[in-house]
Amino acid sequence: MGKAISLLRPPQATRKSESERGMELRKRPRPPLVDPDFVSSLPPRKRARGQAVPPAPARRQAMRRRGRCPPVTIQSPVAGIQPSACEPCEAPLRACRLPGASFIAHRRRPFNWYEADMWTEVAKYLFGAELVRLSSTCRWFRRLLADESIWRYAFLRDLSLLPANADRYPPRPLHRSWRLLYTAAFNGAHSYLFCQSKRHIGAYRVGGFLLESPHMLLTAMLALPRWLPPQEDGPQIAIEMTGACMLSNARPGIWIADFHLVQCPKCTINTCSGVLQVLDARHCELFLEDSFWKGTWEYEDLGDHYNNEETATAACAIFNASRRAQESASCVLSAKSWVRRCDDPQPKAHRTPYAVALNSNLLSNSNEGLVSSFQAMRDTTRDGQIVSVRITQQIC
C-alpha cells in the first residue's frame, strides 16, 4: 500500500547532500573594516594552492631578524607627510601595537587664507621694527609688507604728517623707496653723528613739516619780520639787520626737524660750560646721499645776528614761506599757547604741518644778549639746492 502511494506522487527534485546544504546556510564572510582616515596599502597577493602558511612565531622572528615590523603599512592622508619610524628598529612605522589607538590627521589649510586687506590694516598700527620682524616670519608676510603704501603710511604717521587727504603731499623721487626713507629717518642717525659727535650732548625729534615751494623763511624770534632786504644783497645783510632771512633755493618735499644740545665749539671740551641749542632741519633724503657721508657736503655760514639787549628767551623758527600767512604759521607765532613758564628752563619745541619752532627760557641774571647763527648745506652735485639748515643759539 505504501509503495502504491509513493508511486502516485509526482516526481520531485533530488535532494542535495548534507555537505552542500551546509554550504548554503553558512554566512558570507564580512569584509574587513577600513578606517576612512587612512589610505590602506594594496591587498596582499593570494597564496598558491597547497602552499603552507608559516607559523606566526616563526614569521615574527624572521621579521625581527630583518629589522622591521609586520608589513601592515599605514600611510598618512596628508600629502607630503612621511610615515614615522619606530624607535626600536628605526624602520618605517607599520602599525600601532596599542589597542584602540588611531592616528587622526586633518588636512592642513593653506596659510594664504588670511585676507591681505585685513593684515594691511593691522600693519598701520605697527612701527618699523615690528614690521621688519613680522615680514621675517614667512614669505607671505614678506610679500605683503613689501608694499610701498604700508611704509609710506608709517613714514608719514611717525612724522605726524597724516592729513585727511594724503594726495596733497609732493611726490617723492622715483629712485627712492619709502622703506629706505623710513630707515634713514628713524634709525637714530643725526647730522652731528657724522663729524661732530664729540661735542653732541643729546637730540630730540621735533617732527616733520612740508615745503611745497623752494622758498623758506628762517627767523631768530617768534615773529615775522615786517621788512626784508632784497634777496640780491644776500642773506647775511638780512640776518644782521632783522634776524631773519629768506632762502629761495631750498629743495621742496618733506623736511625733518630735530632739536640738539651741543657744547660750545669755541672753547675746549674740558673747560667750556656753554651749551648751544640747535634747531636742525633737513630734507628727508639727505641721509640717502653718498656725497653727504663722504663729507663733500658741508655747512656754510649764512650770517650771525647779535642782540645786545638782555633777553629772557632764546627762540627760533623755520617757516614754509608760501604758507606763513595761514593758521598753522600763526599757531607757532602765538608763543603763549605752547611755551613753558618763565621759571622752567627746559626747551620746548612746537610743530605744525608747515612750520617748526623752538623756545628756551634764559636766566635773566646770567645773559648779556643772544647770538644766533644761521647755516645751510647745499647739494653741490646737482643744482645747488639747500638740503639742510641750522639755527644755533647759546642758552647757557
C-alpha positions as YAML, in Angstrom:
chain: A
units: angstrom
residues:
- id: 1
  name: MET
  ca: [0.00, 0.00, 0.00]
- id: 2
  name: GLY
  ca: [2.80, 2.37, 0.86]
- id: 3
  name: LYS
  ca: [4.59, 1.63, -2.30]
- id: 4
  name: ALA
  ca: [1.48, 2.37, -4.31]
- id: 5
  name: ILE
  ca: [1.04, 5.77, -2.71]
- id: 6
  name: SER
  ca: [4.67, 6.67, -3.37]
- id: 7
  name: LEU
  ca: [4.27, 5.77, -7.00]
- id: 8
  name: LEU
  ca: [1.26, 8.10, -7.33]
- id: 9
  name: ARG
  ca: [3.26, 11.18, -6.13]
- id: 10
  name: PRO
  ca: [4.79, 13.48, -8.75]
- id: 11
  name: PRO
  ca: [8.47, 13.19, -9.26]
- id: 12
  name: GLN
  ca: [10.48, 15.53, -7.03]
- id: 13
  name: ALA
  ca: [13.95, 17.01, -7.48]
- id: 14
  name: THR
  ca: [16.75, 15.12, -5.96]
- id: 15
  name: ARG
  ca: [17.76, 16.35, -2.58]
- id: 16
  name: LYS
  ca: [21.22, 17.85, -2.15]
- id: 17
  name: SER
  ca: [23.73, 16.30, 0.04]
- id: 18
  name: GLU
  ca: [24.18, 17.37, 3.60]
- id: 19
  name: SER
  ca: [27.52, 18.95, 2.80]
- id: 20
  name: GLU
  ca: [26.01, 21.12, 0.09]
- id: 21
  name: ARG
  ca: [23.11, 22.08, 2.40]
- id: 22
  name: GLY
  ca: [25.60, 23.27, 4.99]
- id: 23
  name: MET
  ca: [27.37, 25.49, 2.47]
- id: 24
  name: GLU
  ca: [24.09, 27.30, 1.75]
- id: 25
  name: LEU
  ca: [23.33, 28.00, 5.36]
- id: 26
  name: ARG
  ca: [26.82, 29.31, 6.10]
- id: 27
  name: LYS
  ca: [27.08, 33.13, 6.35]
- id: 28
  name: ARG
  ca: [29.22, 35.07, 3.96]
- id: 29
  name: PRO
  ca: [32.45, 36.45, 5.47]
- id: 30
  name: ARG
  ca: [32.28, 40.13, 6.36]
- id: 31
  name: PRO
  ca: [34.67, 42.48, 4.61]
- id: 32
  name: PRO
  ca: [37.45, 43.83, 6.82]
- id: 33
  name: LEU
  ca: [36.71, 47.19, 8.46]
- id: 34
  name: VAL
  ca: [38.60, 50.06, 6.88]
- id: 35
  name: ASP
  ca: [39.28, 53.26, 8.74]
- id: 36
  name: PRO
  ca: [38.25, 56.14, 6.41]
- id: 37
  name: ASP
  ca: [41.00, 58.37, 7.87]
- id: 38
  name: PHE
  ca: [43.70, 56.13, 6.41]
- id: 39
  name: VAL
  ca: [44.68, 55.12, 2.95]
- id: 40
  name: SER
  ca: [45.41, 51.46, 3.27]
- id: 41
  name: SER
  ca: [48.07, 49.68, 1.30]
- id: 42
  name: LEU
  ca: [47.39, 47.27, -1.53]
- id: 43
  name: PRO
  ca: [45.92, 43.89, -0.51]
- id: 44
  name: PRO
  ca: [48.46, 41.08, -0.19]
- id: 45
  name: ARG
  ca: [48.83, 38.64, -3.01]
- id: 46
  name: LYS
  ca: [46.97, 35.36, -2.78]
- id: 47
  name: ARG
  ca: [48.95, 32.28, -1.93]
- id: 48
  name: ALA
  ca: [49.07, 29.45, -4.35]
- id: 49
  name: ARG
  ca: [47.05, 26.38, -3.62]
- id: 50
  name: GLY
  ca: [48.84, 23.93, -1.47]
- id: 51
  name: GLN
  ca: [51.34, 26.48, -0.12]
- id: 52
  name: ALA
  ca: [51.82, 26.08, 3.59]
- id: 53
  name: VAL
  ca: [51.32, 29.08, 5.87]
- id: 54
  name: PRO
  ca: [54.32, 29.62, 8.15]
- id: 55
  name: PRO
  ca: [53.51, 29.71, 11.84]
- id: 56
  name: ALA
  ca: [53.11, 33.12, 13.45]
- id: 57
  name: PRO
  ca: [56.07, 32.89, 15.86]
- id: 58
  name: ALA
  ca: [58.44, 31.90, 13.04]
- id: 59
  name: ARG
  ca: [57.21, 34.78, 10.88]
- id: 60
  name: ARG
  ca: [57.72, 37.30, 13.66]
- id: 61
  name: GLN
  ca: [61.22, 36.05, 14.31]
- id: 62
  name: ALA
  ca: [62.04, 36.42, 10.62]
- id: 63
  name: MET
  ca: [60.76, 39.99, 10.67]
- id: 64
  name: ARG
  ca: [62.87, 40.83, 13.69]
- id: 65
  name: ARG
  ca: [65.97, 39.41, 12.05]
- id: 66
  name: ARG
  ca: [65.45, 41.65, 9.05]
- id: 67
  name: GLY
  ca: [64.95, 44.67, 11.37]
- id: 68
  name: ARG
  ca: [61.39, 45.62, 10.55]
- id: 69
  name: CYS
  ca: [57.85, 45.23, 11.86]
- id: 70
  name: PRO
  ca: [54.98, 43.21, 10.35]
- id: 71
  name: PRO
  ca: [54.10, 44.50, 6.87]
- id: 72
  name: VAL
  ca: [50.90, 46.41, 7.70]
- id: 73
  name: THR
  ca: [51.66, 49.83, 6.23]
- id: 74
  name: ILE
  ca: [49.77, 52.89, 7.46]
- id: 75
  name: GLN
  ca: [50.13, 55.91, 5.25]
- id: 76
  name: SER
  ca: [49.09, 59.45, 6.07]
- id: 77
  name: PRO
  ca: [46.23, 61.05, 4.10]
- id: 78
  name: VAL
  ca: [48.09, 64.37, 4.15]
- id: 79
  name: ALA
  ca: [50.25, 64.86, 1.11]
- id: 80
  name: GLY
  ca: [53.88, 65.48, 1.87]
- id: 81
  name: ILE
  ca: [53.95, 63.86, 5.34]
- id: 82
  name: GLN
  ca: [56.33, 60.92, 5.57]
- id: 83
  name: PRO
  ca: [55.47, 57.85, 7.69]
- id: 84
  name: SER
  ca: [57.01, 57.81, 11.15]
- id: 85
  name: ALA
  ca: [59.70, 55.44, 12.36]
- id: 86
  name: CYS
  ca: [59.55, 53.24, 15.44]
- id: 87
  name: GLU
  ca: [62.31, 53.65, 17.97]
- id: 88
  name: PRO
  ca: [63.48, 50.02, 18.49]
- id: 89
  name: CYS
  ca: [64.25, 49.19, 14.86]
- id: 90
  name: GLU
  ca: [64.21, 52.70, 13.29]
- id: 91
  name: ALA
  ca: [62.14, 51.30, 10.43]
- id: 92
  name: PRO
  ca: [59.01, 52.92, 8.97]
- id: 93
  name: LEU
  ca: [56.15, 52.60, 11.40]
- id: 94
  name: ARG
  ca: [53.78, 49.89, 10.13]
- id: 95
  name: ALA
  ca: [51.03, 49.57, 12.68]
- id: 96
  name: CYS
  ca: [50.21, 50.69, 16.18]
- id: 97
  name: ARG
  ca: [50.52, 47.99, 18.82]
- id: 98
  name: LEU
  ca: [48.34, 49.78, 21.36]
- id: 99
  name: PRO
  ca: [44.71, 48.62, 21.35]
- id: 100
  name: GLY
  ca: [42.20, 51.28, 20.38]
- id: 101
  name: ALA
  ca: [44.85, 53.84, 19.30]
- id: 102
  name: SER
  ca: [44.47, 55.63, 16.00]
- id: 103
  name: PHE
  ca: [46.19, 58.42, 14.16]
- id: 104
  name: ILE
  ca: [43.71, 61.10, 13.12]
- id: 105
  name: ALA
  ca: [45.24, 63.55, 10.68]
- id: 106
  name: HIS
  ca: [43.36, 66.57, 9.39]
- id: 107
  name: ARG
  ca: [44.13, 68.24, 6.14]
- id: 108
  name: ARG
  ca: [46.06, 71.43, 6.76]
- id: 109
  name: ARG
  ca: [44.60, 74.65, 5.42]
- id: 110
  name: PRO
  ca: [46.85, 76.80, 3.26]
- id: 111
  name: PHE
  ca: [48.32, 79.86, 5.00]
- id: 112
  name: ASN
  ca: [47.09, 82.35, 2.44]
- id: 113
  name: TRP
  ca: [43.52, 82.11, 3.70]
- id: 114
  name: TYR
  ca: [44.34, 85.32, 5.60]
- id: 115
  name: GLU
  ca: [42.91, 88.40, 3.97]
- id: 116
  name: ALA
  ca: [45.56, 90.76, 2.66]
- id: 117
  name: ASP
  ca: [43.38, 93.81, 3.33]
- id: 118
  name: MET
  ca: [42.97, 92.76, 6.97]
- id: 119
  name: TRP
  ca: [46.74, 92.47, 7.54]
- id: 120
  name: THR
  ca: [47.33, 95.73, 5.69]
- id: 121
  name: GLU
  ca: [45.01, 97.41, 8.18]
- id: 122
  name: VAL
  ca: [46.84, 95.73, 11.09]
- id: 123
  name: ALA
  ca: [50.18, 96.96, 9.72]
- id: 124
  name: LYS
  ca: [49.02, 100.57, 10.18]
- id: 125
  name: TYR
  ca: [49.41, 100.17, 13.95]
- id: 126
  name: LEU
  ca: [52.95, 98.72, 13.83]
- id: 127
  name: PHE
  ca: [56.25, 100.59, 13.95]
- id: 128
  name: GLY
  ca: [59.14, 99.97, 11.61]
- id: 129
  name: ALA
  ca: [60.96, 97.42, 13.80]
- id: 130
  name: GLU
  ca: [57.72, 95.48, 14.30]
- id: 131
  name: LEU
  ca: [57.05, 95.46, 10.55]
- id: 132
  name: VAL
  ca: [60.51, 94.05, 9.90]
- id: 133
  name: ARG
  ca: [60.04, 91.28, 12.47]
- id: 134
  name: LEU
  ca: [56.64, 90.39, 11.04]
- id: 135
  name: SER
  ca: [57.95, 90.27, 7.47]
- id: 136
  name: SER
  ca: [60.69, 87.84, 8.53]
- id: 137
  name: THR
  ca: [58.21, 85.20, 9.75]
- id: 138
  name: CYS
  ca: [57.27, 83.78, 6.34]
- id: 139
  name: ARG
  ca: [57.20, 84.52, 2.63]
- id: 140
  name: TRP
  ca: [53.55, 85.51, 2.64]
- id: 141
  name: PHE
  ca: [54.12, 88.35, 5.11]
- id: 142
  name: ARG
  ca: [57.32, 89.35, 3.35]
- id: 143
  name: ARG
  ca: [55.49, 89.81, 0.06]
- id: 144
  name: LEU
  ca: [52.61, 91.61, 1.75]
- id: 145
  name: LEU
  ca: [54.73, 94.05, 3.80]
- id: 146
  name: ALA
  ca: [56.93, 94.87, 0.82]
- id: 147
  name: ASP
  ca: [54.13, 97.15, -0.41]
- id: 148
  name: GLU
  ca: [55.31, 100.75, -0.55]
- id: 149
  name: SER
  ca: [51.94, 102.08, 0.62]
- id: 150
  name: ILE
  ca: [52.44, 100.48, 4.06]
- id: 151
  name: TRP
  ca: [55.85, 102.11, 4.58]
- id: 152
  name: ARG
  ca: [54.56, 105.41, 3.20]
- id: 153
  name: TYR
  ca: [51.77, 105.40, 5.79]
- id: 154
  name: ALA
  ca: [54.20, 104.52, 8.60]
- id: 155
  name: PHE
  ca: [56.64, 107.24, 7.50]
- id: 156
  name: LEU
  ca: [54.01, 109.98, 7.45]
- id: 157
  name: ARG
  ca: [52.36, 108.72, 10.64]
- id: 158
  name: ASP
  ca: [55.54, 108.76, 12.73]
- id: 159
  name: LEU
  ca: [56.34, 112.26, 11.48]
- id: 160
  name: SER
  ca: [52.81, 113.44, 12.40]
- id: 161
  name: LEU
  ca: [52.05, 114.32, 8.79]
- id: 162
  name: LEU
  ca: [48.82, 112.42, 8.18]
- id: 163
  name: PRO
  ca: [46.07, 114.76, 6.94]
- id: 164
  name: ALA
  ca: [42.61, 113.80, 5.78]
- id: 165
  name: ASN
  ca: [43.73, 113.90, 2.16]
- id: 166
  name: ALA
  ca: [47.17, 112.39, 1.64]
- id: 167
  name: ASP
  ca: [47.26, 113.37, -2.06]
- id: 168
  name: ARG
  ca: [48.45, 116.85, -1.10]
- id: 169
  name: TYR
  ca: [51.97, 115.65, -0.43]
- id: 170
  name: PRO
  ca: [54.63, 116.29, -3.03]
- id: 171
  name: PRO
  ca: [55.67, 113.09, -4.82]
- id: 172
  name: ARG
  ca: [58.94, 111.51, -3.80]
- id: 173
  name: PRO
  ca: [61.72, 110.99, -6.36]
- id: 174
  name: LEU
  ca: [61.40, 107.76, -8.28]
- id: 175
  name: HIS
  ca: [64.80, 106.42, -7.23]
- id: 176
  name: ARG
  ca: [63.85, 106.43, -3.55]
- id: 177
  name: SER
  ca: [61.89, 103.85, -1.56]
- id: 178
  name: TRP
  ca: [59.57, 104.66, 1.34]
- id: 179
  name: ARG
  ca: [61.16, 101.84, 3.30]
- id: 180
  name: LEU
  ca: [64.61, 103.39, 2.83]
- id: 181
  name: LEU
  ca: [63.23, 106.79, 3.79]
- id: 182
  name: TYR
  ca: [61.74, 105.33, 6.96]
- id: 183
  name: THR
  ca: [65.02, 103.65, 7.85]
- id: 184
  name: ALA
  ca: [67.02, 106.84, 7.28]
- id: 185
  name: ALA
  ca: [64.59, 108.89, 9.38]
- id: 186
  name: PHE
  ca: [64.18, 106.56, 12.38]
- id: 187
  name: ASN
  ca: [67.43, 104.61, 12.71]
- id: 188
  name: GLY
  ca: [68.80, 107.04, 15.32]
- id: 189
  name: ALA
  ca: [71.20, 108.86, 12.98]
- id: 190
  name: HIS
  ca: [71.50, 112.66, 13.04]
- id: 191
  name: SER
  ca: [73.66, 115.27, 11.37]
- id: 192
  name: TYR
  ca: [76.02, 115.66, 14.36]
- id: 193
  name: LEU
  ca: [76.72, 111.94, 14.40]
- id: 194
  name: PHE
  ca: [78.91, 112.18, 11.29]
- id: 195
  name: CYS
  ca: [81.60, 114.73, 12.08]
- id: 196
  name: GLN
  ca: [80.77, 116.42, 15.43]
- id: 197
  name: SER
  ca: [79.81, 113.52, 17.67]
- id: 198
  name: LYS
  ca: [82.25, 114.52, 20.46]
- id: 199
  name: ARG
  ca: [80.51, 117.83, 21.15]
- id: 200
  name: HIS
  ca: [76.99, 116.44, 20.82]
- id: 201
  name: ILE
  ca: [75.06, 116.12, 24.10]
- id: 202
  name: GLY
  ca: [71.59, 114.98, 23.14]
- id: 203
  name: ALA
  ca: [68.91, 115.05, 20.44]
- id: 204
  name: TYR
  ca: [65.15, 115.22, 20.34]
- id: 205
  name: ARG
  ca: [62.86, 114.60, 17.35]
- id: 206
  name: VAL
  ca: [60.53, 117.54, 16.76]
- id: 207
  name: GLY
  ca: [58.68, 116.17, 13.71]
- id: 208
  name: GLY
  ca: [58.23, 116.81, 10.04]
- id: 209
  name: PHE
  ca: [56.89, 119.70, 8.01]
- id: 210
  name: LEU
  ca: [56.13, 120.28, 4.35]
- id: 211
  name: LEU
  ca: [57.91, 122.56, 1.93]
- id: 212
  name: GLU
  ca: [55.82, 122.85, -1.21]
- id: 213
  name: SER
  ca: [57.93, 125.57, -2.81]
- id: 214
  name: PRO
  ca: [61.67, 126.35, -2.75]
- id: 215
  name: HIS
  ca: [61.07, 129.40, -0.52]
- id: 216
  name: MET
  ca: [61.96, 129.01, 3.17]
- id: 217
  name: LEU
  ca: [61.94, 131.64, 5.92]
- id: 218
  name: LEU
  ca: [64.33, 131.42, 8.90]
- id: 219
  name: THR
  ca: [63.92, 133.68, 11.96]
- id: 220
  name: ALA
  ca: [65.72, 134.05, 15.30]
- id: 221
  name: MET
  ca: [62.50, 135.08, 17.06]
- id: 222
  name: LEU
  ca: [58.86, 134.05, 17.24]
- id: 223
  name: ALA
  ca: [57.75, 136.90, 14.98]
- id: 224
  name: LEU
  ca: [57.72, 137.51, 11.26]
- id: 225
  name: PRO
  ca: [59.82, 140.44, 10.04]
- id: 226
  name: ARG
  ca: [57.88, 143.35, 8.62]
- id: 227
  name: TRP
  ca: [60.51, 144.04, 6.01]
- id: 228
  name: LEU
  ca: [63.44, 142.15, 4.50]
- id: 229
  name: PRO
  ca: [66.26, 143.49, 2.34]
- id: 230
  name: PRO
  ca: [66.28, 142.41, -1.31]
- id: 231
  name: GLN
  ca: [67.47, 138.88, -1.89]
- id: 232
  name: GLU
  ca: [70.12, 140.16, -4.30]
- id: 233
  name: ASP
  ca: [72.01, 141.56, -1.32]
- id: 234
  name: GLY
  ca: [72.40, 138.08, 0.15]
- id: 235
  name: PRO
  ca: [71.17, 136.52, 3.39]
- id: 236
  name: GLN
  ca: [73.99, 137.95, 5.52]
- id: 237
  name: ILE
  ca: [72.72, 141.51, 5.43]
- id: 238
  name: ALA
  ca: [69.15, 140.43, 6.18]
- id: 239
  name: ILE
  ca: [70.29, 138.34, 9.15]
- id: 240
  name: GLU
  ca: [72.37, 141.13, 10.65]
- id: 241
  name: MET
  ca: [69.62, 143.72, 10.28]
- id: 242
  name: THR
  ca: [66.43, 141.82, 11.07]
- id: 243
  name: GLY
  ca: [67.48, 138.44, 12.50]
- id: 244
  name: ALA
  ca: [65.72, 136.64, 9.65]
- id: 245
  name: CYS
  ca: [66.41, 135.62, 6.06]
- id: 246
  name: MET
  ca: [64.59, 134.20, 3.05]
- id: 247
  name: LEU
  ca: [66.08, 131.21, 1.18]
- id: 248
  name: SER
  ca: [64.79, 130.80, -2.34]
- id: 249
  name: ASN
  ca: [66.62, 127.64, -3.44]
- id: 250
  name: ALA
  ca: [65.54, 125.01, -0.89]
- id: 251
  name: ARG
  ca: [64.61, 121.53, -2.05]
- id: 252
  name: PRO
  ca: [60.82, 121.01, -1.89]
- id: 253
  name: GLY
  ca: [59.43, 117.96, -0.17]
- id: 254
  name: ILE
  ca: [59.21, 116.57, 3.35]
- id: 255
  name: TRP
  ca: [61.64, 118.02, 5.89]
- id: 256
  name: ILE
  ca: [62.54, 116.57, 9.28]
- id: 257
  name: ALA
  ca: [63.27, 118.85, 12.24]
- id: 258
  name: ASP
  ca: [65.41, 117.87, 15.24]
- id: 259
  name: PHE
  ca: [66.44, 119.67, 18.40]
- id: 260
  name: HIS
  ca: [70.06, 119.25, 19.55]
- id: 261
  name: LEU
  ca: [72.09, 120.24, 22.59]
- id: 262
  name: VAL
  ca: [75.75, 120.84, 21.70]
- id: 263
  name: GLN
  ca: [78.74, 122.04, 23.65]
- id: 264
  name: CYS
  ca: [80.20, 125.38, 22.67]
- id: 265
  name: PRO
  ca: [82.73, 124.85, 19.85]
- id: 266
  name: LYS
  ca: [84.75, 127.98, 20.66]
- id: 267
  name: CYS
  ca: [86.22, 126.51, 23.86]
- id: 268
  name: THR
  ca: [87.83, 123.23, 24.77]
- id: 269
  name: ILE
  ca: [85.57, 120.39, 25.86]
- id: 270
  name: ASN
  ca: [87.03, 120.12, 29.36]
- id: 271
  name: THR
  ca: [86.74, 123.79, 30.33]
- id: 272
  name: CYS
  ca: [83.71, 125.05, 28.37]
- id: 273
  name: SER
  ca: [80.44, 125.15, 30.26]
- id: 274
  name: GLY
  ca: [78.41, 126.77, 27.47]
- id: 275
  name: VAL
  ca: [75.57, 124.85, 25.86]
- id: 276
  name: LEU
  ca: [74.08, 125.61, 22.47]
- id: 277
  name: GLN
  ca: [70.58, 124.78, 21.33]
- id: 278
  name: VAL
  ca: [70.30, 123.91, 17.65]
- id: 279
  name: LEU
  ca: [67.18, 123.72, 15.53]
- id: 280
  name: ASP
  ca: [68.27, 121.41, 12.72]
- id: 281
  name: ALA
  ca: [66.04, 120.81, 9.69]
- id: 282
  name: ARG
  ca: [67.00, 118.55, 6.80]
- id: 283
  name: HIS
  ca: [65.38, 117.09, 3.73]
- id: 284
  name: CYS
  ca: [64.15, 113.55, 4.31]
- id: 285
  name: GLU
  ca: [66.51, 112.19, 1.61]
- id: 286
  name: LEU
  ca: [69.70, 113.79, 2.90]
- id: 287
  name: PHE
  ca: [70.96, 110.66, 4.66]
- id: 288
  name: LEU
  ca: [70.49, 108.64, 1.46]
- id: 289
  name: GLU
  ca: [73.02, 110.74, -0.45]
- id: 290
  name: ASP
  ca: [76.51, 109.29, -0.79]
- id: 291
  name: SER
  ca: [78.06, 112.76, -1.05]
- id: 292
  name: PHE
  ca: [76.85, 113.62, 2.45]
- id: 293
  name: TRP
  ca: [78.50, 110.58, 4.05]
- id: 294
  name: LYS
  ca: [81.69, 111.14, 2.03]
- id: 295
  name: GLY
  ca: [81.97, 114.61, 3.59]
- id: 296
  name: THR
  ca: [81.85, 116.59, 0.36]
- id: 297
  name: TRP
  ca: [78.77, 118.49, 1.52]
- id: 298
  name: GLU
  ca: [79.47, 120.88, 4.40]
- id: 299
  name: TYR
  ca: [77.54, 123.57, 6.22]
- id: 300
  name: GLU
  ca: [78.26, 127.14, 5.19]
- id: 301
  name: ASP
  ca: [77.67, 130.18, 7.38]
- id: 302
  name: LEU
  ca: [74.86, 132.44, 6.24]
- id: 303
  name: GLY
  ca: [75.32, 135.08, 8.93]
- id: 304
  name: ASP
  ca: [75.07, 135.95, 12.63]
- id: 305
  name: HIS
  ca: [72.56, 138.10, 14.46]
- id: 306
  name: TYR
  ca: [73.62, 139.67, 17.74]
- id: 307
  name: ASN
  ca: [71.04, 141.00, 20.19]
- id: 308
  name: ASN
  ca: [72.95, 143.11, 22.75]
- id: 309
  name: GLU
  ca: [69.91, 143.58, 24.97]
- id: 310
  name: GLU
  ca: [69.11, 141.35, 27.88]
- id: 311
  name: THR
  ca: [66.57, 138.78, 26.72]
- id: 312
  name: ALA
  ca: [64.52, 136.25, 28.62]
- id: 313
  name: THR
  ca: [64.08, 133.64, 25.89]
- id: 314
  name: ALA
  ca: [66.05, 132.07, 23.08]
- id: 315
  name: ALA
  ca: [63.63, 131.30, 20.25]
- id: 316
  name: CYS
  ca: [63.89, 130.45, 16.56]
- id: 317
  name: ALA
  ca: [61.57, 129.18, 13.84]
- id: 318
  name: ILE
  ca: [61.52, 127.86, 10.27]
- id: 319
  name: PHE
  ca: [58.51, 128.55, 8.05]
- id: 320
  name: ASN
  ca: [57.24, 127.46, 4.69]
- id: 321
  name: ALA
  ca: [57.25, 130.87, 3.02]
- id: 322
  name: SER
  ca: [54.27, 130.08, 0.81]
- id: 323
  name: ARG
  ca: [52.13, 129.12, 3.85]
- id: 324
  name: ARG
  ca: [53.33, 131.55, 6.54]
- id: 325
  name: ALA
  ca: [50.10, 133.58, 6.49]
- id: 326
  name: GLN
  ca: [47.90, 130.58, 7.22]
- id: 327
  name: GLU
  ca: [46.61, 129.32, 10.54]
- id: 328
  name: SER
  ca: [49.45, 126.79, 11.01]
- id: 329
  name: ALA
  ca: [52.05, 129.56, 10.97]
- id: 330
  name: SER
  ca: [50.04, 131.82, 13.26]
- id: 331
  name: CYS
  ca: [49.80, 128.97, 15.78]
- id: 332
  name: VAL
  ca: [53.59, 128.91, 16.01]
- id: 333
  name: LEU
  ca: [53.83, 132.66, 16.41]
- id: 334
  name: SER
  ca: [51.38, 132.73, 19.34]
- id: 335
  name: ALA
  ca: [54.05, 131.73, 21.84]
- id: 336
  name: LYS
  ca: [51.83, 131.96, 24.91]
- id: 337
  name: SER
  ca: [49.87, 128.91, 23.77]
- id: 338
  name: TRP
  ca: [52.79, 126.46, 23.80]
- id: 339
  name: VAL
  ca: [55.92, 127.88, 25.52]
- id: 340
  name: ARG
  ca: [56.83, 126.87, 29.08]
- id: 341
  name: ARG
  ca: [56.56, 129.04, 32.17]
- id: 342
  name: CYS
  ca: [59.23, 131.59, 32.92]
- id: 343
  name: ASP
  ca: [60.73, 129.55, 35.76]
- id: 344
  name: ASP
  ca: [61.06, 126.40, 33.63]
- id: 345
  name: PRO
  ca: [64.42, 126.35, 31.78]
- id: 346
  name: GLN
  ca: [63.65, 123.21, 29.77]
- id: 347
  name: PRO
  ca: [63.48, 123.80, 25.99]
- id: 348
  name: LYS
  ca: [60.14, 123.33, 24.26]
- id: 349
  name: ALA
  ca: [59.57, 122.67, 20.55]
- id: 350
  name: HIS
  ca: [56.39, 123.12, 18.55]
- id: 351
  name: ARG
  ca: [55.48, 121.80, 15.11]
- id: 352
  name: THR
  ca: [52.75, 122.33, 12.53]
- id: 353
  name: PRO
  ca: [52.48, 120.86, 9.01]
- id: 354
  name: TYR
  ca: [54.13, 123.98, 7.55]
- id: 355
  name: ALA
  ca: [56.33, 125.38, 10.34]
- id: 356
  name: VAL
  ca: [58.51, 124.37, 13.28]
- id: 357
  name: ALA
  ca: [59.75, 126.43, 16.25]
- id: 358
  name: LEU
  ca: [61.94, 126.14, 19.37]
- id: 359
  name: ASN
  ca: [61.92, 128.15, 22.59]
- id: 360
  name: SER
  ca: [64.05, 128.10, 25.78]
- id: 361
  name: ASN
  ca: [63.78, 130.31, 28.83]
- id: 362
  name: LEU
  ca: [67.04, 132.00, 29.88]
- id: 363
  name: LEU
  ca: [68.14, 133.16, 33.32]
- id: 364
  name: SER
  ca: [67.80, 136.94, 33.47]
- id: 365
  name: ASN
  ca: [70.87, 137.42, 35.64]
- id: 366
  name: SER
  ca: [73.26, 135.35, 33.54]
- id: 367
  name: ASN
  ca: [72.93, 136.58, 29.95]
- id: 368
  name: GLU
  ca: [74.10, 139.78, 28.33]
- id: 369
  name: GLY
  ca: [72.47, 139.22, 24.98]
- id: 370
  name: LEU
  ca: [71.91, 136.47, 22.47]
- id: 371
  name: VAL
  ca: [73.86, 135.42, 19.38]
- id: 372
  name: SER
  ca: [72.01, 133.48, 16.68]
- id: 373
  name: SER
  ca: [73.97, 131.77, 13.90]
- id: 374
  name: PHE
  ca: [72.45, 130.59, 10.61]
- id: 375
  name: GLN
  ca: [73.94, 127.79, 8.49]
- id: 376
  name: ALA
  ca: [72.91, 125.91, 5.35]
- id: 377
  name: MET
  ca: [74.09, 122.89, 3.36]
- id: 378
  name: ARG
  ca: [73.84, 122.81, -0.42]
- id: 379
  name: ASP
  ca: [73.71, 119.99, -2.92]
- id: 380
  name: THR
  ca: [76.86, 120.68, -4.93]
- id: 381
  name: THR
  ca: [76.50, 117.66, -7.22]
- id: 382
  name: ARG
  ca: [73.26, 118.73, -8.92]
- id: 383
  name: ASP
  ca: [71.69, 122.19, -8.95]
- id: 384
  name: GLY
  ca: [72.94, 123.62, -5.65]
- id: 385
  name: GLN
  ca: [69.66, 123.26, -3.77]
- id: 386
  name: ILE
  ca: [69.66, 123.69, 0.01]
- id: 387
  name: VAL
  ca: [69.09, 120.33, 1.71]
- id: 388
  name: SER
  ca: [69.66, 121.27, 5.38]
- id: 389
  name: VAL
  ca: [69.59, 124.39, 7.61]
- id: 390
  name: ARG
  ca: [70.59, 125.15, 11.20]
- id: 391
  name: ILE
  ca: [69.81, 127.92, 13.67]
- id: 392
  name: THR
  ca: [72.20, 127.88, 16.65]
- id: 393
  name: GLN
  ca: [71.71, 129.88, 19.89]
- id: 394
  name: GLN
  ca: [73.61, 129.79, 23.16]
- id: 395
  name: ILE
  ca: [71.35, 129.19, 26.15]
- id: 396
  name: CYS
  ca: [73.93, 129.00, 28.97]
...
